[in-house]
Coordinates of C-alpha atoms in Angstrom, one line a residue:
M68 CA -0.1 0.0 0.1
T69 CA 1.3 3.3 -0.9
N70 CA 1.5 6.7 1.0
S71 CA -1.0 8.0 -1.7
E72 CA -3.4 5.6 -0.8
L73 CA -3.5 6.2 3.1
Q74 CA -5.5 9.1 4.8
P75 CA -2.5 11.7 5.0
L76 CA -0.5 11.9 8.3
P77 CA -0.7 15.0 10.5
V78 CA 3.2 15.4 10.5
G79 CA 4.0 18.9 12.1
N80 CA 0.3 20.1 11.8
S81 CA -1.0 21.5 15.3
D82 CA -3.7 23.4 14.1
F83 CA -7.1 21.2 14.4
Q84 CA -9.2 23.2 11.9
A85 CA -6.6 22.7 9.1
L86 CA -6.1 19.2 10.0
R87 CA -9.6 18.3 9.5
L88 CA -9.9 20.6 6.2
C89 CA -7.0 18.5 4.8
N90 CA -8.6 15.3 5.9
Q91 CA -5.6 14.1 8.1
I92 CA -5.7 11.1 10.5
Y93 CA -6.9 12.7 13.8
V94 CA -6.9 10.5 16.7
D95 CA -9.9 11.4 18.7
K96 CA -9.5 12.6 22.1
T97 CA -12.7 14.5 22.2
E98 CA -14.5 12.3 24.8
L99 CA -12.0 13.8 26.9
V100 CA -12.3 17.3 25.7
F101 CA -15.8 17.3 26.4
R102 CA -15.4 16.2 30.0
L103 CA -13.2 19.5 30.3
A104 CA -14.8 21.7 28.0
R105 CA -18.4 21.1 29.6
L106 CA -17.1 22.6 32.8
R107 CA -16.7 26.0 34.2
E108 CA -13.5 25.6 35.6
K109 CA -9.7 26.3 34.6
F110 CA -7.4 23.7 33.7
F111 CA -3.6 23.1 33.7
L112 CA -1.7 20.2 32.1
A113 CA 2.4 20.3 31.8
R114 CA 3.7 17.3 29.2
P115 CA 6.8 17.4 27.2
R116 CA 7.5 18.9 24.0
R117 CA 6.2 17.6 20.5
F118 CA 3.6 15.8 22.6
G119 CA 0.1 17.7 21.0
K120 CA 0.0 20.5 23.3
S121 CA -0.7 23.1 20.6
L122 CA -3.3 20.9 19.0
L123 CA -5.2 20.7 22.0
I124 CA -5.5 24.0 22.2
S125 CA -6.2 24.5 19.1
T126 CA -8.7 21.9 19.5
F127 CA -10.5 24.0 22.5
E128 CA -10.3 27.0 20.3
S129 CA -12.2 25.5 17.5
L130 CA -15.0 24.4 20.1
F131 CA -15.8 27.6 21.4
K132 CA -15.3 29.9 18.6
Y133 CA -17.2 27.4 15.8
G134 CA -19.0 25.0 17.9
L135 CA -19.1 21.5 16.5
R136 CA -18.0 22.9 12.9
D137 CA -15.0 21.2 12.7
F138 CA -16.0 17.9 14.6
K139 CA -18.2 16.0 12.4
G140 CA -17.8 12.0 12.9
L141 CA -15.9 12.5 16.5
A142 CA -17.0 11.5 19.6
I143 CA -17.9 14.9 21.0
E144 CA -20.7 15.3 18.5
K145 CA -22.9 13.3 20.2
L146 CA -21.8 14.8 23.4
W147 CA -21.8 18.9 23.2
T148 CA -24.9 20.8 23.2
D149 CA -23.5 24.1 24.0
K150 CA -25.0 26.2 21.3
N151 CA -23.0 29.1 22.4
E152 CA -20.3 30.6 20.5
Y153 CA -17.6 32.4 22.6
K154 CA -14.7 35.0 22.1
V155 CA -11.6 33.0 22.7
V156 CA -7.9 34.3 23.3
R157 CA -5.5 32.0 22.7
L158 CA -1.8 33.3 23.9
D159 CA 1.0 31.2 23.0
F160 CA 4.0 32.0 25.1
V161 CA 6.6 30.4 22.7
G162 CA 6.9 33.7 21.0
L163 CA 8.1 35.5 24.7
K164 CA 11.0 32.8 24.9
D165 CA 13.6 35.1 23.0
F166 CA 14.8 38.3 25.2
S167 CA 18.0 39.3 26.9
S168 CA 16.7 41.9 29.5
L169 CA 13.2 42.1 31.5
E170 CA 12.5 45.8 29.4
A171 CA 12.8 43.4 26.1
F172 CA 10.6 40.8 27.5
N173 CA 7.7 42.9 28.6
N174 CA 7.8 44.7 25.6
K175 CA 7.2 41.4 23.9
L176 CA 4.6 40.5 26.7
D177 CA 2.7 43.7 26.1
E178 CA 2.6 43.4 22.5
L179 CA 1.0 39.9 22.6
L180 CA -1.4 40.9 24.9
E181 CA -2.7 44.0 23.1
R182 CA -2.7 41.9 19.7
R183 CA -4.5 38.8 20.6
F184 CA -7.1 40.9 23.0
R185 CA -7.7 43.1 20.3
T186 CA -9.3 40.3 18.1
V187 CA -12.3 40.1 20.7
G188 CA -12.8 43.6 21.5
F189 CA -10.2 45.3 23.8
Q190 CA -8.9 48.7 22.3
Y191 CA -5.4 49.5 23.7
D192 CA -5.1 53.4 23.9
P193 CA -1.1 54.2 23.9
N194 CA -1.9 58.0 25.0
S195 CA -3.4 56.7 27.9
H196 CA -1.7 57.3 31.1
M197 CA -2.9 54.1 32.0
S198 CA -0.6 50.8 31.3
L199 CA -1.8 48.3 29.2
M200 CA -2.4 45.9 31.9
S201 CA -4.5 48.4 33.8
Q202 CA -6.8 49.3 30.6
L203 CA -6.9 45.5 29.9
S204 CA -8.3 45.1 33.3
D205 CA -10.9 47.7 32.9
W206 CA -12.1 46.2 29.7
L207 CA -12.5 42.8 31.0
D208 CA -14.6 44.3 34.1
I209 CA -17.5 44.9 31.6
V210 CA -17.0 41.8 29.4
P211 CA -20.4 40.0 30.1
P212 CA -20.3 37.1 32.2
N213 CA -19.1 33.6 31.2
S214 CA -18.3 35.2 27.7
L215 CA -14.4 34.8 27.2
V216 CA -12.3 31.4 26.8
L217 CA -8.7 31.9 27.5
L218 CA -6.2 29.6 26.6
I219 CA -2.6 29.8 27.1
D220 CA 0.2 27.5 25.3
E221 CA 3.8 26.7 26.9
Y222 CA 2.9 29.4 29.5
D223 CA 6.4 28.5 30.9
A224 CA 8.8 29.3 28.0
P225 CA 10.0 32.7 29.3
L226 CA 10.6 30.9 32.6
T227 CA 12.7 28.4 31.4
A228 CA 14.5 30.7 29.0
S229 CA 15.8 32.7 31.7
L230 CA 16.2 29.4 34.3
N231 CA 20.1 30.1 34.8
D232 CA 19.2 33.8 35.6
S233 CA 17.8 33.9 38.9
E234 CA 17.3 37.4 38.8
L235 CA 16.0 37.9 35.5
F236 CA 13.8 34.2 36.0
N237 CA 12.0 36.4 39.4
S238 CA 11.7 39.6 37.6
V239 CA 10.1 37.8 34.6
R240 CA 7.7 36.0 37.2
K241 CA 6.5 39.2 38.6
S242 CA 5.4 40.3 35.2
L243 CA 3.4 37.8 34.1
A244 CA 2.0 37.2 37.6
R245 CA 0.6 40.9 37.2
F246 CA -1.6 39.5 34.2
Y247 CA -2.2 36.0 36.0
A248 CA -3.6 38.3 39.0
E249 CA -5.9 40.7 36.3
I250 CA -7.0 37.3 35.0
K251 CA -8.0 35.9 38.4
S252 CA -9.8 39.3 39.5
N253 CA -11.7 39.3 36.7
D254 CA -13.2 35.7 36.9
R255 CA -16.6 36.3 36.1
A256 CA -15.7 37.0 32.4
I257 CA -13.9 33.6 31.8
R258 CA -16.0 30.6 30.5
F259 CA -13.5 28.1 30.1
S260 CA -9.4 28.3 30.5
F261 CA -6.6 25.8 29.5
M262 CA -2.9 26.6 29.9
T263 CA -0.2 23.7 29.2
G264 CA 3.7 24.2 29.8
I265 CA 6.4 21.9 30.2
T266 CA 8.0 22.2 33.4
K267 CA 5.8 22.8 36.3
F268 CA 5.8 26.5 37.9
S269 CA 2.1 26.8 38.5
K270 CA 0.5 27.0 42.1
T271 CA 1.6 28.8 44.9
S272 CA 5.2 28.5 44.8
I273 CA 5.6 30.6 41.7
F274 CA 2.5 31.9 40.9
P275 CA -0.2 32.3 43.8
E276 CA -2.4 34.0 41.4
L277 CA -2.9 30.4 39.7
N278 CA -4.0 28.3 42.5
T279 CA -7.4 28.3 40.8
F280 CA -6.3 25.8 38.0
T281 CA -6.9 22.3 38.6
D282 CA -3.8 20.3 37.8
L283 CA -4.3 17.5 35.4
T284 CA -0.8 16.5 35.1
L285 CA -0.8 13.4 37.3
R286 CA -4.6 12.4 36.9
P287 CA -5.0 9.2 35.8
A288 CA -8.4 9.7 33.8
Y289 CA -6.3 12.4 31.5
G290 CA -2.9 10.2 31.2
T291 CA -3.8 9.4 27.6
L292 CA -5.1 13.1 26.8
L293 CA -2.0 13.9 25.0
G294 CA 0.3 10.9 23.0
Y295 CA -0.7 7.8 21.3
T296 CA -2.1 4.7 23.1
Q297 CA -1.2 1.4 21.6
E298 CA -4.8 0.5 20.8
E299 CA -5.0 4.2 18.9
V300 CA -1.9 3.3 17.0
E301 CA -3.3 -0.1 15.7
K302 CA -6.4 1.7 15.3
Y303 CA -6.0 4.6 13.5
F304 CA -2.3 4.1 11.9
C305 CA -3.0 0.4 10.8
G306 CA -2.5 0.6 7.2
Y307 CA 0.9 2.6 7.9
L308 CA 1.4 0.2 10.5
T309 CA 1.0 -2.8 7.6
R310 CA 2.8 -0.9 5.5
S311 CA 5.9 -0.2 7.7
A312 CA 5.9 -3.9 8.3
E313 CA 6.3 -5.0 4.6
I314 CA 9.0 -2.3 4.0
L315 CA 11.3 -3.9 6.8
G316 CA 10.2 -7.2 6.4
V317 CA 8.8 -8.2 9.6
R318 CA 5.5 -8.9 10.8
C319 CA 3.0 -6.5 12.2
N320 CA 3.0 -7.8 15.7
D321 CA 7.2 -7.4 15.8
M322 CA 6.9 -4.2 14.1
M323 CA 4.6 -3.1 16.9
E324 CA 6.7 -4.3 19.6
E325 CA 9.9 -2.6 17.8
L326 CA 7.5 0.7 18.1
I327 CA 7.0 0.3 21.7
K328 CA 10.6 -0.4 22.5
Y329 CA 12.0 2.5 20.6
Y330 CA 8.9 5.4 21.0
G331 CA 6.7 4.1 23.7
G332 CA 6.8 4.0 27.3
Y333 CA 5.9 7.1 28.3
C334 CA 3.9 7.5 31.3
F335 CA 2.5 10.8 32.8
E336 CA -0.2 9.3 35.6
R337 CA 0.3 8.8 39.5
T338 CA -0.7 5.3 38.9
A339 CA 1.8 4.3 36.5
T340 CA -0.7 2.0 34.4
K341 CA -1.3 4.1 31.4
Q342 CA 1.6 4.3 28.9
V343 CA 1.8 6.2 25.6
F344 CA 3.5 6.8 22.3
S345 CA 5.8 10.2 20.9
P346 CA 3.4 11.2 18.3
W347 CA 5.8 13.1 16.8
S348 CA 8.2 10.3 16.6
I349 CA 5.5 7.6 15.7
L350 CA 4.5 10.2 12.7
Q351 CA 7.8 10.7 11.4
F352 CA 8.8 6.9 11.4
F353 CA 5.4 6.0 9.7
S354 CA 6.0 8.8 6.6
A355 CA 9.4 7.0 5.8
P356 CA 9.5 3.6 7.6
E357 CA 12.4 2.6 4.9
D358 CA 14.3 4.9 6.9
G359 CA 14.6 2.8 9.9
L360 CA 14.0 3.4 13.5
C361 CA 15.7 6.9 13.5
D362 CA 15.8 9.1 16.6
Y363 CA 12.8 11.8 15.9
W364 CA 11.7 13.1 19.3
M365 CA 15.0 14.3 20.9
G366 CA 16.4 15.9 17.8
S367 CA 12.8 17.8 17.0
G368 CA 13.4 20.6 19.6
A369 CA 12.6 18.1 22.6
R370 CA 15.8 19.5 24.3
P371 CA 15.0 22.9 25.3
S372 CA 18.3 25.1 25.3
A373 CA 17.7 26.4 28.9
L374 CA 16.8 23.4 30.5
L375 CA 19.6 21.5 29.2
Q376 CA 22.2 24.0 29.8
Y377 CA 20.5 23.6 33.3
M378 CA 20.5 19.8 33.4
K379 CA 24.5 19.9 32.1
S380 CA 25.4 22.1 34.9
H381 CA 23.7 19.9 37.5
Y382 CA 22.2 16.0 36.9
L383 CA 24.8 15.6 33.8
R384 CA 27.8 16.5 35.9
N385 CA 27.7 12.5 36.7
P386 CA 27.9 9.9 34.2
E387 CA 27.9 7.4 36.8
E388 CA 24.0 8.2 37.2
Y389 CA 23.2 7.6 33.4
G390 CA 22.3 4.0 34.5
A391 CA 21.3 4.6 38.2
V392 CA 17.8 3.8 39.6
K393 CA 16.0 7.1 40.2
S394 CA 13.4 8.0 42.4
I395 CA 11.3 11.0 43.5
S396 CA 8.4 11.4 45.3
L397 CA 5.0 11.8 43.6
S398 CA 4.0 15.3 46.1
S399 CA 7.5 17.2 44.4
L400 CA 6.1 16.2 41.1
S401 CA 2.5 17.4 41.8
D402 CA 3.5 20.5 44.2
S403 CA 5.6 23.1 42.2
P404 CA 9.1 24.1 44.2
D405 CA 10.9 27.7 44.2
L406 CA 13.3 28.2 41.6
K407 CA 16.3 27.1 44.3
D408 CA 14.4 24.0 45.3
L409 CA 14.0 22.3 41.6
T410 CA 15.4 19.2 41.6
D411 CA 17.3 17.3 38.4
I412 CA 14.8 14.3 38.2
G413 CA 11.9 16.5 38.8
L414 CA 12.9 18.7 35.7
L415 CA 14.1 15.7 33.4
T416 CA 10.6 13.9 34.4
Q417 CA 8.8 16.7 33.6
A418 CA 10.5 17.6 30.1
G419 CA 10.1 13.8 28.9
Y420 CA 14.2 12.4 29.4
L421 CA 12.6 10.2 32.4
T422 CA 9.1 8.9 32.8
I423 CA 7.4 7.2 35.2
K424 CA 7.7 3.2 35.7
S425 CA 6.2 2.4 38.9
V426 CA 4.5 3.9 42.0
E427 CA 5.3 2.8 45.5
E428 CA 2.7 3.2 48.3
N429 CA 1.0 6.4 46.0
E430 CA 4.3 8.5 47.5
I431 CA 7.5 7.5 45.5
A432 CA 7.7 7.3 41.9
F433 CA 10.5 5.4 40.3
V434 CA 11.7 6.9 36.9
D435 CA 13.8 5.6 33.8
Y436 CA 14.1 6.5 30.2
P437 CA 11.0 5.7 28.7
N438 CA 12.3 4.2 25.5
L439 CA 15.8 3.4 23.4
E440 CA 15.3 6.5 21.5
V441 CA 15.5 8.7 24.5
R442 CA 17.8 6.2 26.2
K443 CA 20.2 6.5 23.3
A444 CA 20.0 10.3 23.1
M445 CA 20.4 10.9 26.9
A446 CA 23.9 8.1 26.3
K447 CA 25.3 10.7 23.7
L448 CA 24.3 13.9 26.0
Y449 CA 26.7 12.0 28.8
L450 CA 29.4 10.8 26.4
S451 CA 29.6 14.5 25.4
Q452 CA 30.2 15.4 28.8
L453 CA 32.7 13.0 29.4
L454 CA 34.5 13.8 25.8
S455 CA 34.7 17.5 26.7
G456 CA 31.8 18.3 24.1
K457 CA 33.2 15.8 21.5
T458 CA 31.6 12.5 19.8
A459 CA 33.4 9.0 20.6
R460 CA 34.1 9.5 16.1
Q461 CA 35.8 12.7 16.8
V462 CA 38.3 11.1 19.4
G463 CA 38.7 8.2 17.0
A464 CA 36.4 5.6 18.6
G465 CA 34.0 5.3 15.9
S466 CA 30.3 3.4 16.3
I467 CA 31.2 0.7 19.2
A468 CA 28.3 -0.8 17.5
K469 CA 29.8 -1.6 14.2
V470 CA 33.0 -2.4 15.4
L471 CA 31.1 -5.4 17.6
A472 CA 29.2 -6.4 14.9
S473 CA 32.0 -6.9 11.9
E474 CA 35.6 -6.5 13.2
A475 CA 37.7 -8.4 15.6
A476 CA 38.4 -8.2 19.4
E477 CA 41.6 -6.3 18.9
S478 CA 39.7 -3.4 17.5
V479 CA 37.2 -3.2 20.4
Y480 CA 40.4 -3.3 22.8
H481 CA 41.9 -0.4 20.4
D482 CA 38.5 1.7 20.2
F483 CA 38.1 1.6 24.2
N484 CA 41.8 2.8 24.8
K485 CA 40.9 5.9 22.5
L486 CA 38.0 6.4 24.4
F487 CA 39.3 6.4 27.6
K488 CA 42.4 8.4 26.8
A489 CA 40.1 11.3 25.0
I490 CA 38.3 11.4 29.1
G491 CA 39.6 14.0 31.3
Y492 CA 41.2 12.6 34.2
Q493 CA 40.8 16.3 36.1
D494 CA 37.3 16.1 35.7
Y495 CA 36.1 12.3 35.5
P496 CA 38.9 10.7 37.2
V497 CA 38.2 6.7 36.3
Q498 CA 39.6 5.2 39.7
K499 CA 37.1 2.2 40.3
E500 CA 35.5 -0.7 38.3
S501 CA 32.0 0.4 38.3
Q502 CA 33.2 3.8 36.7
V503 CA 34.7 2.0 33.4
V504 CA 31.6 -0.2 33.2
T505 CA 29.3 2.7 33.2
I506 CA 31.4 4.6 30.6
V507 CA 31.4 1.5 28.7
Q508 CA 27.8 1.1 29.0
V509 CA 27.4 4.8 27.8
Y510 CA 29.2 4.4 24.8
M511 CA 27.3 1.6 23.7
A512 CA 24.1 2.8 24.5
G513 CA 25.0 5.8 22.7
S514 CA 25.6 3.6 19.4
G515 CA 22.5 2.2 19.9
L516 CA 23.2 -0.9 21.5
Q517 CA 21.5 -2.4 25.0
P518 CA 23.9 -3.2 27.8
R519 CA 22.7 -4.7 30.5
I520 CA 24.8 -4.4 33.8
E521 CA 25.6 -6.9 36.7
V522 CA 24.0 -10.0 34.7
Y523 CA 23.5 -12.8 36.8
N524 CA 23.4 -16.6 35.4
H525 CA 24.1 -20.2 36.5
L526 CA 28.2 -19.4 35.4
G527 CA 28.0 -16.3 37.7
R528 CA 27.7 -12.8 37.3
S529 CA 29.2 -10.8 34.3
D530 CA 29.9 -6.8 34.5
L531 CA 28.4 -5.9 31.3
E532 CA 26.4 -7.8 28.3
V533 CA 25.7 -6.4 25.0
K534 CA 24.3 -8.1 21.9
A535 CA 25.8 -7.1 18.7
G536 CA 25.9 -8.5 14.9
N537 CA 24.9 -12.2 15.0

């Protein structure tokens, strides 16, 4: 079956109206959308990049602006009875992340608010002695009750952009807090509000003004609101799954198992029972299965620069942590800490580098890499730390996967020597056996292999095992 015979994939399309007009595949999440939209409430949801947050915001926008116009054949068509059409303000804070000073940020924020609220009737007077925020507050005060829908995408983008500058971070937070305070004080006008982000700076510690938002982030009922479940992949992408299996010469069941190992495994809810795929990776794979199981999510902007800088200066300092068991309290994931109390594991989990694997006594979450795609990419980050920013190839070590699969044992020996010789002893002194094992593990995992540590069998225990070639 060719691509032209299949319903088009929604690759890179985060606009619900455009997706429906183009007859692209839409994985129907509208029953969950209905559960939320029927309520007069304000919601918050944190998820990693490339998981469909913008498409979800666009879905709410279409529903409240145009009713069921774009929802023909979807679950919500039989559920939604609200005939009203609302004024919708959609704010995308990703456009506010490039600034070098508080003044530059405030100018960007004012420009965005003036432009977006103008579409629903707000008129800013630049000659008035009143600030834009004060004028906006006065306008909200006369807006009819329950007539306005507020949608905020990537609310934390300006904060993560200033994460390594505590003074700028706090100044930006105060500017945003003034806006949220105006929204809170004019709550009567808001029929519905939904806010998304990656990191969780909401609630009382960072923004007391947001304590009226209901946090859906860890709720089991909404664990599959974003991302694709295995059942959804098999239902909506059946033709693409069959086509991919044929191209790669495997059975459909085996193809699905490989997709789960490489792109699945994400869990965002407190019971650790609901897992989803990265939508971006699945769509990219189905669009070109002949390229094989490539790394898509990590190469698509899934590494926010500020977060990456923070993690490099904190968690990534010790490459021995790569394969270590990691745990975090559920309370620290659900209750936002102050900036000084942010944990590396918390940030990594919120950003999708780590995911919930199990929960003990509803208190402690054990987290690990969700799949091979992320595990491999994280190994490359650790290896880059060890090699002062260089790759294994740049220090002469090359791809250990290729060497193990096709060359003699002597080549493996020489590659290991080149790798260890390139590691700066002052920063990463190799003083014990466990450090050697960790570095070899990171090297192999970064090449796409799946090394296992301390494997037991009837002959004893091996330090490290890996399958390569035949």
